[in-house]
């Protein structure tokens, strides 16, 4: 984020605080607004990405907000989905510096029809690497026009009490920043859409993207002594890897190690007790102790011919 963008963020954060805007009335911040309908399109097993795209949408103050949630197995049905809103907010978590494979395949039937899109990735306080660029390429390929991009931070899927990596994030500050980003999008993007000078954001990342490193043959462990048989975990799984046995069993081949079942279990009966994943969590806790902050990328001036 350059200095100008940082100043925007600070100003908008102040305006968003209860009690109103500094040096003026709320009406003074109102601008011509042509973003009436917003569609949120996201993949979010542990729901941090969902929280961020919702907070951005609240900052935009659109009249209508529709959800197209790609997280659950119903979204794997390859039915064409046409986006017919004024603006789409498209979000995904970062998996090993890339987009989750499941997100990419569920996004395939989505068609943008030149809809402007805000693209957002959420990562667990390590790094987003090539994921935001990959998301920009994915949504452009589907016919959206990316107009703004952001990387936010969410509690790491592998965070535990022992290794609380980015625990509790997005927190209030993140949510306020996401709202401020939404307000910035409303003000700046509606102007650039009106002027016709839409410039793509320039998110970080390299192409070819880094090699996707997928762990296989690993899945969480269900402790039968703690399991009460409530089956809350079953619908939380994005890939139907959990079977409704007593206690639930997990198909390792279907499991994408997203931790949604772990975070959904009210009795703490599911854990990622695989030594490899525990080692990763310990390593991340040790090597990424400092709080990272959200970053935004937005080009607002037309390029010189
Ligand atoms: C398989 C896997 C790989 C991940 N890789 C990264 C990574 O490369 N960098 C990072 O900072 N966080 C990484 N994370 C953490 C997630 O990006 C983070 O927890 C995010 O908030 C999860 O989003 P969700 O709540 O929408 O599922 C990874 C999580 C999983 C499950
Ligand atoms: S949510 Fe937890 S307690 Fe309930 S069935 Fe699943 S593992 Fe058992
Ligand atoms: S079983 Fe695997 S894929 Fe399903 S929610 Fe748990 S970690 Fe995610």
XYZ file of N, CA and C in Angstrom, residues 30-219:
570
model
N -20.677 11.203 1.439
C -21.457 10.502 0.430
C -20.993 10.883 -0.974
N -20.948 9.915 -1.866
C -20.533 10.221 -3.237
C -21.569 9.638 -4.183
N -21.469 10.051 -5.450
C -22.352 9.451 -6.455
C -22.098 7.961 -6.433
N -23.134 7.194 -6.399
C -22.974 5.773 -6.106
C -23.717 4.952 -7.150
N -23.007 4.174 -7.922
C -23.718 3.361 -8.898
C -23.473 1.875 -8.682
N -23.102 1.509 -7.454
C -22.956 0.089 -7.133
C -24.169 -0.290 -6.277
N -25.213 -0.775 -6.922
C -26.434 -1.086 -6.172
C -26.511 -2.544 -5.748
N -26.002 -3.427 -6.582
C -26.082 -4.843 -6.215
C -24.679 -5.446 -6.219
N -24.421 -6.221 -5.166
C -23.104 -6.833 -5.009
C -23.293 -8.339 -4.844
N -22.444 -9.102 -5.511
C -22.480 -10.562 -5.309
C -21.181 -10.994 -4.650
N -21.311 -11.757 -3.568
C -20.129 -12.275 -2.869
C -19.909 -13.707 -3.326
N -18.742 -13.957 -3.899
C -18.431 -15.299 -4.403
C -17.187 -15.758 -3.654
N -17.284 -16.841 -2.880
C -16.145 -17.190 -2.037
C -16.103 -18.677 -1.729
N -14.880 -19.096 -1.404
C -14.639 -20.438 -0.872
C -14.032 -20.200 0.502
N -14.612 -20.791 1.548
C -14.159 -20.414 2.884
C -14.472 -21.490 3.931
N -13.657 -22.551 3.966
C -13.952 -23.647 4.898
C -14.031 -23.221 6.365
N -13.104 -22.364 6.842
C -13.180 -21.986 8.260
C -13.767 -20.584 8.446
N -14.346 -20.037 7.389
C -15.211 -18.851 7.373
C -14.502 -17.521 7.615
N -13.173 -17.488 7.636
C -12.503 -16.187 7.780
C -12.648 -15.376 6.487
N -12.524 -16.027 5.337
C -12.674 -15.323 4.053
C -14.094 -14.762 3.941
N -15.062 -15.562 4.352
C -16.462 -15.109 4.299
C -16.629 -13.832 5.145
N -16.035 -13.831 6.357
C -16.166 -12.643 7.220
C -15.594 -11.406 6.527
N -14.468 -11.575 5.847
C -13.826 -10.423 5.203
C -14.651 -9.924 4.012
N -15.109 -10.832 3.147
C -15.873 -10.340 1.984
C -17.189 -9.694 2.452
N -17.777 -10.217 3.525
C -19.006 -9.597 4.051
C -18.720 -8.201 4.595
N -17.594 -8.060 5.287
C -17.261 -6.743 5.863
C -16.978 -5.735 4.743
N -16.326 -6.180 3.671
C -16.080 -5.276 2.533
C -17.421 -4.837 1.938
N -18.325 -5.811 1.795
C -19.642 -5.503 1.218
C -20.400 -4.502 2.100
N -20.283 -4.645 3.422
C -20.967 -3.681 4.308
C -20.428 -2.274 4.079
N -19.111 -2.171 3.863
C -18.496 -0.862 3.612
C -18.956 -0.251 2.304
N -19.375 -1.086 1.363
C -19.830 -0.578 0.059
C -21.251 -0.019 0.138
N -22.010 -0.506 1.132
C -23.397 -0.049 1.309
C -24.243 -0.264 0.065
N -24.144 -1.418 -0.544
C -25.009 -1.712 -1.692
C -26.419 -2.021 -1.180
N -27.406 -1.820 -2.045
C -28.785 -2.132 -1.623
C -28.998 -3.636 -1.512
N -28.443 -4.369 -2.468
C -28.680 -5.814 -2.477
C -27.372 -6.590 -2.439
N -27.301 -7.589 -1.550
C -26.099 -8.419 -1.473
C -26.519 -9.877 -1.641
N -25.947 -10.536 -2.654
C -26.228 -11.958 -2.873
C -24.985 -12.760 -2.557
N -25.196 -13.986 -2.049
C -24.057 -14.868 -1.760
C -24.001 -16.001 -2.782
N -22.817 -16.273 -3.284
C -22.609 -17.496 -4.056
C -21.447 -18.216 -3.380
N -21.821 -19.106 -2.443
C -20.837 -19.761 -1.580
C -20.349 -21.043 -2.260
N -19.060 -21.060 -2.587
C -18.497 -22.224 -3.291
C -17.953 -23.276 -2.324
N -18.182 -23.076 -1.030
C -17.493 -23.921 -0.044
C -18.020 -25.349 0.015
N -19.316 -25.525 -0.157
C -19.895 -26.826 0.161
C -20.133 -27.670 -1.087
N -20.289 -29.001 -0.889
C -20.353 -29.903 -2.052
C -21.415 -29.528 -3.075
N -22.498 -28.875 -2.646
C -23.537 -28.513 -3.615
C -22.952 -27.623 -4.719
N -21.880 -26.864 -4.386
C -21.271 -25.961 -5.384
C -20.427 -26.724 -6.397
N -20.228 -28.038 -6.171
C -19.414 -28.785 -7.130
C -20.249 -29.234 -8.330
N -21.576 -29.042 -8.233
C -22.427 -29.324 -9.389
C -22.082 -28.293 -10.457
N -21.718 -28.790 -11.647
C -21.162 -27.864 -12.652
C -22.251 -27.112 -13.411
N -23.118 -26.405 -12.672
C -24.158 -25.625 -13.343
C -23.625 -24.241 -13.646
N -23.855 -23.722 -14.862
C -23.352 -22.388 -15.171
C -23.938 -21.361 -14.199
N -23.123 -20.429 -13.799
C -23.596 -19.368 -12.907
C -23.179 -18.036 -13.506
N -24.152 -17.224 -13.896
C -23.847 -15.927 -14.497
C -23.986 -14.835 -13.467
N -22.969 -14.009 -13.383
C -22.999 -12.922 -12.416
C -23.670 -11.727 -13.080
N -24.772 -11.279 -12.499
C -25.496 -10.170 -13.124
C -25.613 -8.979 -12.210
N -24.608 -8.769 -11.358
C -24.686 -7.669 -10.391
C -23.799 -6.508 -10.849
N -23.803 -5.412 -10.079
C -22.956 -4.258 -10.439
C -21.493 -4.516 -10.087
N -21.274 -5.294 -9.033
C -19.895 -5.537 -8.575
C -19.850 -6.898 -7.895
N -18.790 -7.640 -8.166
C -18.603 -8.916 -7.459
C -17.430 -8.771 -6.489
N -17.557 -9.415 -5.329
C -16.410 -9.499 -4.417
C -16.057 -10.983 -4.345
N -14.860 -11.308 -4.796
C -14.498 -12.723 -4.951
C -13.355 -13.048 -3.994
N -13.588 -14.006 -3.089
C -12.605 -14.264 -2.040
C -12.197 -15.730 -1.940
N -10.941 -15.920 -1.551
C -10.419 -17.294 -1.374
C -9.325 -17.294 -0.318
N -9.177 -18.401 0.392
C -8.029 -18.498 1.296
C -6.764 -18.868 0.531
N -5.626 -18.608 1.138
C -4.344 -18.991 0.540
C -3.970 -20.380 1.056
N -3.698 -21.280 0.136
C -3.212 -22.613 0.507
C -1.837 -22.794 -0.130
N -0.819 -22.872 0.694
C 0.567 -23.046 0.228
C 0.940 -22.016 -0.842
N 0.568 -20.772 -0.596
C 0.921 -19.686 -1.502
C 0.121 -19.654 -2.792
N -0.885 -20.483 -2.910
C -1.694 -20.591 -4.122
C -3.172 -20.566 -3.733
N -4.033 -20.720 -4.740
C -5.467 -20.868 -4.460
C -5.768 -22.341 -4.196
N -6.762 -22.636 -3.348
C -7.140 -24.042 -3.164
C -7.690 -24.620 -4.477
N -7.245 -25.828 -4.801
C -7.708 -26.528 -6.019
C -9.228 -26.598 -6.067
N -9.825 -26.862 -4.913
C -11.292 -27.019 -4.849
C -11.976 -25.721 -5.264
N -11.420 -24.606 -4.820
C -11.982 -23.287 -5.208
C -11.905 -23.117 -6.728
N -10.748 -23.454 -7.285
C -10.563 -23.246 -8.735
C -11.587 -24.077 -9.514
N -11.746 -25.338 -9.114
C -12.659 -26.173 -9.913
C -14.114 -25.729 -9.718
N -14.469 -25.256 -8.506
C -15.861 -24.807 -8.310
C -16.139 -23.453 -8.935
N -15.078 -22.724 -9.249
C -15.262 -21.413 -9.858
C -15.490 -21.520 -11.369
N -15.129 -22.683 -11.928
C -15.147 -22.818 -13.405
C -16.485 -22.457 -14.050
N -17.637 -22.873 -13.486
C -18.906 -22.529 -14.159
C -19.325 -21.068 -13.982
N -18.570 -20.278 -13.221
C -18.969 -18.891 -12.956
C -18.521 -17.995 -14.112
N -19.439 -17.206 -14.621
C -19.126 -16.312 -15.749
C -19.377 -14.858 -15.349
N -18.398 -13.998 -15.644
C -18.447 -12.617 -15.163
C -19.199 -11.640 -16.049
N -19.235 -11.880 -17.356
C -19.908 -10.959 -18.294
C -19.503 -9.510 -18.052
N -18.211 -9.287 -17.926
C -17.627 -7.937 -17.771
C -18.050 -7.241 -16.466
N -18.417 -8.023 -15.454
C -18.740 -7.423 -14.149
C -17.446 -6.999 -13.450
N -17.376 -5.752 -12.946
C -16.204 -5.357 -12.172
C -16.094 -6.225 -10.904
N -14.874 -6.565 -10.525
C -14.705 -7.456 -9.368
C -13.616 -6.956 -8.435
N -13.918 -7.063 -7.136
C -12.903 -6.861 -6.101
C -12.409 -8.254 -5.742
N -11.101 -8.455 -5.759
C -10.583 -9.786 -5.456
C -9.837 -9.752 -4.119
N -10.065 -10.791 -3.315
C -9.529 -10.802 -1.960
C -8.993 -12.182 -1.612
N -7.785 -12.231 -1.068
C -7.333 -13.485 -0.477
C -7.140 -13.281 1.023
N -7.301 -14.368 1.769
C -7.113 -14.333 3.218
C -6.077 -15.396 3.564
N -5.047 -14.982 4.294
C -3.962 -15.917 4.604
C -3.658 -15.918 6.101
N -2.978 -16.957 6.529
C -2.794 -17.193 7.966
C -1.539 -16.588 8.563
N -1.234 -15.337 8.205
C -0.120 -14.571 8.780
C 1.271 -15.065 8.365
N 1.315 -15.982 7.374
C 2.633 -16.342 6.838
C 2.863 -15.485 5.589
N 2.261 -15.866 4.469
C 2.446 -15.118 3.220
C 1.363 -15.512 2.238
N 1.043 -14.575 1.313
C 0.059 -14.971 0.289
C 0.739 -15.323 -1.030
N 2.019 -15.027 -1.163
C 2.807 -15.403 -2.348
C 2.066 -15.135 -3.666
N 1.744 -16.185 -4.443
C 1.178 -15.956 -5.779
C -0.357 -16.019 -5.811
N -0.974 -16.179 -4.636
C -2.417 -16.465 -4.631
C -3.271 -15.316 -5.171
N -2.884 -14.063 -4.862
C -3.718 -12.944 -5.305
C -3.595 -12.755 -6.826
N -2.393 -12.937 -7.325
C -2.211 -12.860 -8.784
C -2.982 -13.994 -9.468
N -2.911 -15.171 -8.864
C -3.624 -16.323 -9.434
C -5.134 -16.060 -9.439
N -5.634 -15.425 -8.357
C -7.066 -15.114 -8.301
C -7.418 -14.075 -9.372
N -6.541 -13.095 -9.537
C -6.795 -12.081 -10.579
C -6.876 -12.755 -11.956
N -5.943 -13.659 -12.231
C -5.947 -14.352 -13.528
C -7.202 -15.213 -13.671
N -7.577 -15.877 -12.575
C -8.761 -16.765 -12.622
C -10.025 -15.967 -12.947
N -10.207 -14.840 -12.240
C -11.464 -14.098 -12.433
C -11.458 -13.368 -13.782
N -10.280 -12.920 -14.225
C -10.207 -12.285 -15.553
C -10.569 -13.311 -16.618
N -10.045 -14.504 -16.480
C -10.332 -15.577 -17.436
C -11.807 -15.935 -17.481
N -12.512 -15.670 -16.361
C -13.944 -15.987 -16.309
C -14.791 -14.810 -16.772
N -14.142 -13.729 -17.233
C -14.894 -12.613 -17.800
C -15.201 -11.482 -16.835
N -14.620 -11.498 -15.626
C -14.771 -10.366 -14.711
C -13.695 -9.327 -15.035
N -13.913 -8.110 -14.558
C -12.887 -7.072 -14.708
C -12.399 -6.682 -13.309
N -11.227 -7.170 -12.920
C -10.726 -6.836 -11.579
C -10.463 -5.335 -11.456
N -10.982 -4.725 -10.380
C -10.799 -3.282 -10.197
C -10.069 -2.948 -8.893
N -10.040 -3.885 -7.970
C -9.328 -3.649 -6.710
C -8.994 -5.016 -6.123
N -7.898 -5.045 -5.363
C -7.468 -6.331 -4.782
C -7.017 -6.103 -3.349
N -7.100 -7.135 -2.551
C -6.636 -7.002 -1.167
C -6.233 -8.353 -0.608
N -5.308 -8.314 0.331
C -4.931 -9.523 1.082
C -5.189 -9.236 2.550
N -6.010 -10.062 3.179
C -6.309 -9.911 4.599
C -5.767 -11.124 5.359
N -5.836 -11.051 6.673
C -5.273 -12.125 7.503
C -6.394 -12.789 8.305
N -6.357 -14.124 8.329
C -7.337 -14.886 9.107
C -6.605 -15.882 9.992
N -7.267 -16.304 11.047
C -6.658 -17.323 11.916
C -6.201 -18.494 11.065
N -4.984 -18.935 11.288
C -4.462 -20.031 10.475
C -5.284 -21.297 10.726
N -5.582 -21.985 9.638
C -6.366 -23.222 9.737
C -5.722 -24.201 10.719
N -4.410 -24.153 10.857
C -3.717 -25.104 11.741
C -3.393 -24.511 13.110
N -4.001 -23.359 13.431
C -3.800 -22.768 14.758
C -4.428 -23.661 15.821
N -3.743 -23.786 16.937
C -4.279 -24.537 18.073
C -4.040 -23.696 19.334
N -4.509 -24.196 20.484
C -4.214 -23.471 21.736
C -2.708 -23.414 21.958
N -2.033 -24.499 21.571
C -0.577 -24.554 21.773
C 0.145 -23.623 20.786
N -0.368 -23.577 19.556
C 0.263 -22.737 18.522
C -0.792 -21.792 17.934
N -1.112 -20.712 18.661
C -2.209 -19.814 18.212
C -1.758 -18.857 17.108
N -1.647 -19.379 15.881
C -1.153 -18.557 14.758
C -2.299 -17.670 14.258
N -2.091 -16.356 14.386
C -3.110 -15.365 13.978
C -4.460 -15.652 14.647
N -4.419 -16.106 15.887
C -5.650 -16.506 16.594
C -6.655 -15.365 16.644
N -7.893 -15.697 16.378
C -8.990 -14.725 16.495
C -9.109 -13.764 15.324
N -8.230 -13.886 14.338
C -8.340 -12.981 13.192
C -9.246 -13.587 12.116
N -9.998 -12.766 11.405
C -9.991 -11.316 11.460
C -10.617 -10.804 12.749
N -9.939 -9.843 13.399
C -10.488 -9.243 14.614
C -11.166 -7.925 14.248
N -11.572 -7.191 15.292
C -12.332 -5.958 15.048
C -11.578 -4.996 14.125
N -10.264 -4.900 14.350
C -9.457 -3.984 13.528
C -9.476 -4.425 12.052
N -9.339 -5.732 11.842
C -9.381 -6.238 10.454
C -10.731 -5.956 9.819
N -11.794 -6.175 10.606
C -13.150 -5.989 10.069
C -13.372 -4.514 9.734
N -12.850 -3.626 10.602
C -12.970 -2.191 10.316
C -12.196 -1.832 9.052
N -11.017 -2.435 8.910
C -10.216 -2.152 7.712
C -10.915 -2.686 6.454
N -11.544 -3.833 6.589
C -12.275 -4.382 5.435
C -13.436 -3.454 5.077
N -14.130 -2.921 6.101
C -15.229 -1.975 5.857
C -14.700 -0.704 5.202
N -13.553 -0.237 5.680
C -12.945 0.975 5.117
C -12.535 0.734 3.660
N -12.030 -0.461 3.396
C -11.671 -0.818 2.015
C -12.932 -0.806 1.145
N -14.033 -1.333 1.691
C -15.307 -1.326 0.957
C -15.729 0.098 0.634
N -15.586 1.005 1.628
C -15.955 2.407 1.406
C -15.066 3.022 0.327
N -13.793 2.655 0.373
C -12.842 3.151 -0.634
C -13.222 2.646 -2.022
N -13.614 1.386 -2.075
C -14.049 0.793 -3.344
C -15.270 1.548 -3.856
N -16.217 1.783 -2.964
C -17.443 2.481 -3.381
C -17.098 3.847 -3.975
N -16.260 4.589 -3.264
C -15.970 5.950 -3.693
C -15.105 5.985 -4.950
N -14.039 5.218 -4.910
C -13.090 5.322 -6.026
C -13.535 4.496 -7.228
N -14.030 3.297 -6.966
C -14.346 2.415 -8.093
C -15.585 2.900 -8.831
N -16.574 3.438 -8.092
C -17.750 3.915 -8.821
C -17.347 5.052 -9.746
N -16.348 5.857 -9.312
C -15.873 6.941 -10.190
C -15.142 6.377 -11.406
N -14.290 5.384 -11.172
C -13.529 4.899 -12.338
C -14.417 4.082 -13.269
N -15.446 3.450 -12.706
C -16.375 2.728 -13.587
C -17.119 3.756 -14.442
N -17.564 4.859 -13.785
C -18.267 5.916 -14.525
C -17.403 6.478 -15.642
N -16.123 6.694 -15.340
C -15.248 7.341 -16.336
C -14.830 6.370 -17.433
N -15.042 5.091 -17.203
C -14.653 4.088 -18.196
C -13.180 3.735 -18.151
N -12.421 4.427 -17.284
C -10.983 4.146 -17.194
C -10.742 3.083 -16.118
N -11.019 1.868 -16.449
C -10.839 0.818 -15.449
C -9.451 0.214 -15.614
N -8.680 0.311 -14.574
C -7.320 -0.243 -14.625
C -7.242 -1.442 -13.704
N -6.558 -2.472 -14.124
C -6.452 -3.619 -13.238
C -5.551 -3.300 -12.047
N -5.844 -3.840 -10.886
C -4.921 -3.675 -9.773
C -3.631 -4.438 -10.075
N -2.592 -4.139 -9.352
C -1.339 -4.857 -9.597
C -0.927 -5.610 -8.348
N -1.549 -6.751 -8.131
C -1.224 -7.491 -6.914
C 0.162 -8.124 -6.999
N 0.749 -8.454 -5.853
C 2.053 -9.108 -5.878
C 1.904 -10.541 -6.385
N 3.017 -11.152 -6.747
C 2.972 -12.553 -7.182
C 3.738 -12.715 -8.470
N 4.081 -13.932 -8.778
C 4.853 -14.236 -9.982
C 4.129 -15.279 -10.811
N 4.383 -15.176 -12.130
C 3.903 -16.221 -13.034
C 5.115 -16.760 -13.780
N 5.345 -18.035 -13.946
C 4.523 -19.115 -13.430
C 4.439 -19.082 -11.894
N 3.261 -19.463 -11.397
C 3.056 -19.488 -9.948
C 3.954 -20.544 -9.321
N 4.160 -20.393 -8.012
C 4.975 -21.392 -7.318
C 4.298 -22.760 -7.417
N 5.097 -23.782 -7.364
C 4.562 -25.138 -7.491
C 3.627 -25.440 -6.314
N 2.458 -26.007 -6.623
C 1.517 -26.330 -5.546
C 2.040 -27.543 -4.781
N 2.252 -27.361 -3.479
C 2.754 -28.494 -2.683
C 1.612 -29.032 -1.829
N 1.132 -30.188 -2.236
C -0.062 -30.755 -1.591
C 0.353 -31.902 -0.672
N -0.056 -31.819 0.594
C 0.146 -32.945 1.510
C -0.884 -34.008 1.156
N -0.510 -35.245 1.154
C -1.550 -36.243 0.904
C -1.511 -37.318 1.977
N -2.589 -38.070 2.033
C -2.660 -39.166 2.998
C -2.748 -38.715 4.450
N -3.127 -37.450 4.657
C -3.222 -36.931 6.027
C -4.645 -36.423 6.237
N -5.208 -36.670 7.394
C -6.528 -36.102 7.705
C -6.639 -35.972 9.218
